[in-house]
């Protein structure tokens, strides 16, 4: 809902009335014309329209996604600095013992991995040449990170924009080439129903949104703030068109 409110705020910024509706299947609603814009993340959308498609880099995943969109659906610019892809989180002790703070250390220590994740979370089946066993599942972020700190697991799968990741742990950085499929914020819209100015409004979000800000805004919403108010406040602080 937060991401949808950000794009709705961008449309309102340039004078287009826009509001967010909560639907069980937004992409089907987009296809049927019930809604005009549906935001998401590039990798998730790619897997929805073409399950099993490989590729990890930002541009590669975006182009692959655009290539499999349904007829009549277009994609705006993706936010190169705003992503929410799976992140492998370890303790400082593990990072020190394994000798690194980036994803390639998982490949080097593949046989030692004992991973955990939130119940129902989508996590990578492999990182590079390292095939991963299904993670142990937890019912809450608190339980997941308590298990990490207690040594029951040595990797906790979270996401890069997850506000529940404690500041005392290490989220292993992906590199180039990427080892985990990109998940950049992107708006989908119905072709021929938006003006050029409206499409530009959606595209301008890509130039100002970043992962850290997305994470902060999610925390505000988790703390009870209204998503529309959070999005509007962000736009006041980050005017479009500059």
Tab-separated table of N, CA and C in Angstrom, residues 51-112:
chain	number	residue	atom	x	y	z
A	51	UNK	N	7.280	-17.225	-14.840
A	51	UNK	CA	7.923	-17.947	-13.738
A	51	UNK	C	9.177	-18.697	-14.191
A	52	UNK	N	10.190	-18.619	-13.353
A	52	UNK	CA	11.426	-19.338	-13.637
A	52	UNK	C	12.426	-18.581	-14.476
A	53	UNK	N	12.058	-17.367	-14.927
A	53	UNK	CA	12.988	-16.581	-15.737
A	53	UNK	C	14.205	-16.200	-14.909
A	54	UNK	N	15.376	-16.411	-15.466
A	54	UNK	CA	16.609	-16.104	-14.753
A	54	UNK	C	17.071	-14.688	-15.060
A	55	UNK	N	18.203	-14.345	-14.487
A	55	UNK	CA	18.724	-12.988	-14.613
A	55	UNK	C	18.676	-12.312	-13.268
A	56	UNK	N	19.673	-11.479	-12.988
A	56	UNK	CA	19.761	-10.876	-11.666
A	56	UNK	C	19.968	-9.372	-11.685
A	57	UNK	N	20.687	-8.840	-12.667
A	57	UNK	CA	21.001	-7.418	-12.695
A	57	UNK	C	19.777	-6.542	-12.880
A	58	UNK	N	19.856	-5.307	-12.397
A	58	UNK	CA	18.723	-4.384	-12.449
A	58	UNK	C	18.166	-4.226	-13.863
A	59	UNK	N	19.029	-3.832	-14.790
A	59	UNK	CA	18.597	-3.598	-16.171
A	59	UNK	C	18.119	-4.888	-16.824
A	60	UNK	N	18.825	-5.956	-16.575
A	60	UNK	CA	18.486	-7.242	-17.174
A	60	UNK	C	17.090	-7.694	-16.750
A	61	UNK	N	16.801	-7.583	-15.467
A	61	UNK	CA	15.501	-8.013	-14.953
A	61	UNK	C	14.394	-7.093	-15.458
A	62	UNK	N	14.666	-5.788	-15.475
A	62	UNK	CA	13.657	-4.835	-15.958
A	62	UNK	C	13.309	-5.114	-17.419
A	63	UNK	N	14.314	-5.284	-18.259
A	63	UNK	CA	14.056	-5.533	-19.681
A	63	UNK	C	13.312	-6.848	-19.883
A	64	UNK	N	13.673	-7.859	-19.101
A	64	UNK	CA	12.968	-9.135	-19.202
A	64	UNK	C	11.513	-8.984	-18.775
A	65	UNK	N	11.277	-8.205	-17.724
A	65	UNK	CA	9.908	-7.969	-17.256
A	65	UNK	C	9.082	-7.252	-18.313
A	66	UNK	N	9.653	-6.197	-18.891
A	66	UNK	CA	8.943	-5.440	-19.927
A	66	UNK	C	8.573	-6.351	-21.089
A	67	UNK	N	9.440	-7.293	-21.397
A	67	UNK	CA	9.214	-8.179	-22.527
A	67	UNK	C	8.098	-9.182	-22.343
A	68	UNK	N	7.637	-9.373	-21.108
A	68	UNK	CA	6.580	-10.370	-20.862
A	68	UNK	C	5.304	-9.739	-20.305
A	69	UNK	N	5.214	-8.414	-20.334
A	69	UNK	CA	3.998	-7.765	-19.842
A	69	UNK	C	2.815	-8.093	-20.748
A	70	UNK	N	1.622	-8.193	-20.178
A	70	UNK	CA	0.429	-8.445	-20.996
A	70	UNK	C	0.190	-7.312	-21.983
A	71	UNK	N	-0.493	-7.630	-23.061
A	71	UNK	CA	-0.831	-6.621	-24.055
A	71	UNK	C	-1.646	-5.510	-23.400
A	72	UNK	N	-1.285	-4.278	-23.700
A	72	UNK	CA	-2.011	-3.140	-23.149
A	72	UNK	C	-1.457	-2.612	-21.846
A	73	UNK	N	-0.433	-3.281	-21.305
A	73	UNK	CA	0.182	-2.847	-20.045
A	73	UNK	C	1.591	-2.346	-20.335
A	74	UNK	N	1.914	-1.164	-19.818
A	74	UNK	CA	3.239	-0.599	-19.970
A	74	UNK	C	3.937	-0.483	-18.633
A	75	UNK	N	5.223	-0.220	-18.666
A	75	UNK	CA	6.016	-0.063	-17.446
A	75	UNK	C	6.699	1.288	-17.457
A	76	UNK	N	6.656	1.969	-16.327
A	76	UNK	CA	7.399	3.200	-16.171
A	76	UNK	C	8.849	2.912	-15.852
A	77	UNK	N	9.602	3.961	-15.582
A	77	UNK	CA	11.008	3.796	-15.215
A	77	UNK	C	11.120	3.080	-13.876
A	78	UNK	N	12.108	2.220	-13.748
A	78	UNK	CA	12.322	1.583	-12.448
A	78	UNK	C	13.258	2.449	-11.609
A	79	UNK	N	13.089	2.372	-10.304
A	79	UNK	CA	13.905	3.159	-9.380
A	79	UNK	C	15.221	2.427	-9.149
A	80	UNK	N	16.288	2.919	-9.734
A	80	UNK	CA	17.576	2.235	-9.622
A	80	UNK	C	18.085	2.193	-8.184
A	81	UNK	N	17.686	3.177	-7.372
A	81	UNK	CA	18.194	3.262	-5.998
A	81	UNK	C	17.210	2.738	-4.966
A	82	UNK	N	16.029	2.265	-5.404
A	82	UNK	CA	15.011	1.789	-4.461
A	82	UNK	C	14.678	0.341	-4.773
A	83	UNK	N	15.063	-0.542	-3.887
A	83	UNK	CA	14.840	-1.969	-4.100
A	83	UNK	C	14.350	-2.614	-2.811
A	84	UNK	N	13.826	-3.816	-2.953
A	84	UNK	CA	13.441	-4.603	-1.785
A	84	UNK	C	13.631	-6.081	-2.120
A	85	UNK	N	14.892	-6.456	-2.300
A	85	UNK	CA	15.169	-7.834	-2.677
A	85	UNK	C	15.683	-8.621	-1.473
A	86	UNK	N	15.649	-9.945	-1.548
A	86	UNK	CA	16.110	-10.748	-0.423
A	86	UNK	C	17.516	-10.361	0.024
A	87	UNK	N	17.690	-10.327	1.329
A	87	UNK	CA	18.985	-9.977	1.917
A	87	UNK	C	19.359	-11.032	2.954
A	88	UNK	N	20.563	-11.549	2.843
A	88	UNK	CA	21.075	-12.504	3.819
A	88	UNK	C	21.704	-11.727	4.973
A	89	UNK	N	21.186	-11.948	6.163
A	89	UNK	CA	21.628	-11.205	7.347
A	89	UNK	C	22.374	-12.151	8.279
A	90	UNK	N	23.538	-11.714	8.758
A	90	UNK	CA	24.344	-12.516	9.677
A	90	UNK	C	24.740	-11.653	10.870
A	91	UNK	N	25.229	-12.300	11.912
A	91	UNK	CA	25.746	-11.554	13.054
A	91	UNK	C	27.133	-11.011	12.727
A	92	UNK	N	27.563	-10.041	13.521
A	92	UNK	CA	28.922	-9.520	13.360
A	92	UNK	C	29.942	-10.638	13.543
A	93	UNK	N	29.659	-11.536	14.481
A	93	UNK	CA	30.579	-12.641	14.729
A	93	UNK	C	30.738	-13.548	13.522
A	94	UNK	N	29.627	-13.843	12.852
A	94	UNK	CA	29.690	-14.687	11.658
A	94	UNK	C	30.428	-13.977	10.532
A	95	UNK	N	30.146	-12.690	10.349
A	95	UNK	CA	30.830	-11.925	9.302
A	95	UNK	C	32.342	-11.936	9.523
A	96	UNK	N	32.746	-11.805	10.784
A	96	UNK	CA	34.175	-11.823	11.107
A	96	UNK	C	34.773	-13.210	10.887
A	97	UNK	N	34.065	-14.232	11.373
A	97	UNK	CA	34.574	-15.598	11.251
A	97	UNK	C	34.668	-16.048	9.800
A	98	UNK	N	33.723	-15.603	8.980
A	98	UNK	CA	33.706	-16.011	7.574
A	98	UNK	C	34.536	-15.084	6.691
A	99	UNK	N	34.978	-13.974	7.256
A	99	UNK	CA	35.910	-13.113	6.539
A	99	UNK	C	35.308	-12.257	5.453
A	100	UNK	N	34.094	-11.745	5.685
A	100	UNK	CA	33.510	-10.870	4.668
A	100	UNK	C	32.150	-10.344	5.055
A	101	UNK	N	31.703	-9.333	4.301
A	101	UNK	CA	30.408	-8.716	4.551
A	101	UNK	C	29.598	-8.618	3.255
A	102	UNK	N	29.897	-9.527	2.325
A	102	UNK	CA	29.137	-9.527	1.084
A	102	UNK	C	28.749	-10.961	0.721
A	103	UNK	N	27.856	-11.097	-0.259
A	103	UNK	CA	27.251	-12.390	-0.561
A	103	UNK	C	28.213	-13.498	-0.979
A	104	UNK	N	29.301	-13.198	-1.660
A	104	UNK	CA	30.190	-14.297	-2.045
A	104	UNK	C	30.675	-15.158	-0.879
A	105	UNK	N	30.640	-14.647	0.346
A	105	UNK	CA	31.073	-15.492	1.464
A	105	UNK	C	30.107	-16.656	1.680
A	106	UNK	N	28.857	-16.522	1.218
A	106	UNK	CA	27.925	-17.644	1.336
A	106	UNK	C	28.371	-18.803	0.452
A	107	UNK	N	28.893	-18.476	-0.713
A	107	UNK	CA	29.372	-19.518	-1.622
A	107	UNK	C	30.560	-20.245	-0.995
A	108	UNK	N	31.443	-19.489	-0.371
A	108	UNK	CA	32.631	-20.083	0.252
A	108	UNK	C	32.268	-20.960	1.448
A	109	UNK	N	31.174	-20.617	2.124
A	109	UNK	CA	30.789	-21.344	3.337
A	109	UNK	C	29.449	-22.048	3.154
A	110	UNK	N	29.200	-22.501	1.938
A	110	UNK	CA	27.902	-23.065	1.575
A	110	UNK	C	27.483	-24.213	2.493
A	111	UNK	N	28.403	-25.097	2.814
A	111	UNK	CA	28.049	-26.285	3.603
A	111	UNK	C	27.757	-25.953	5.062
A	112	UNK	N	28.092	-24.736	5.494
A	112	UNK	CA	27.883	-24.351	6.890
A	112	UNK	C	26.578	-23.579	7.108
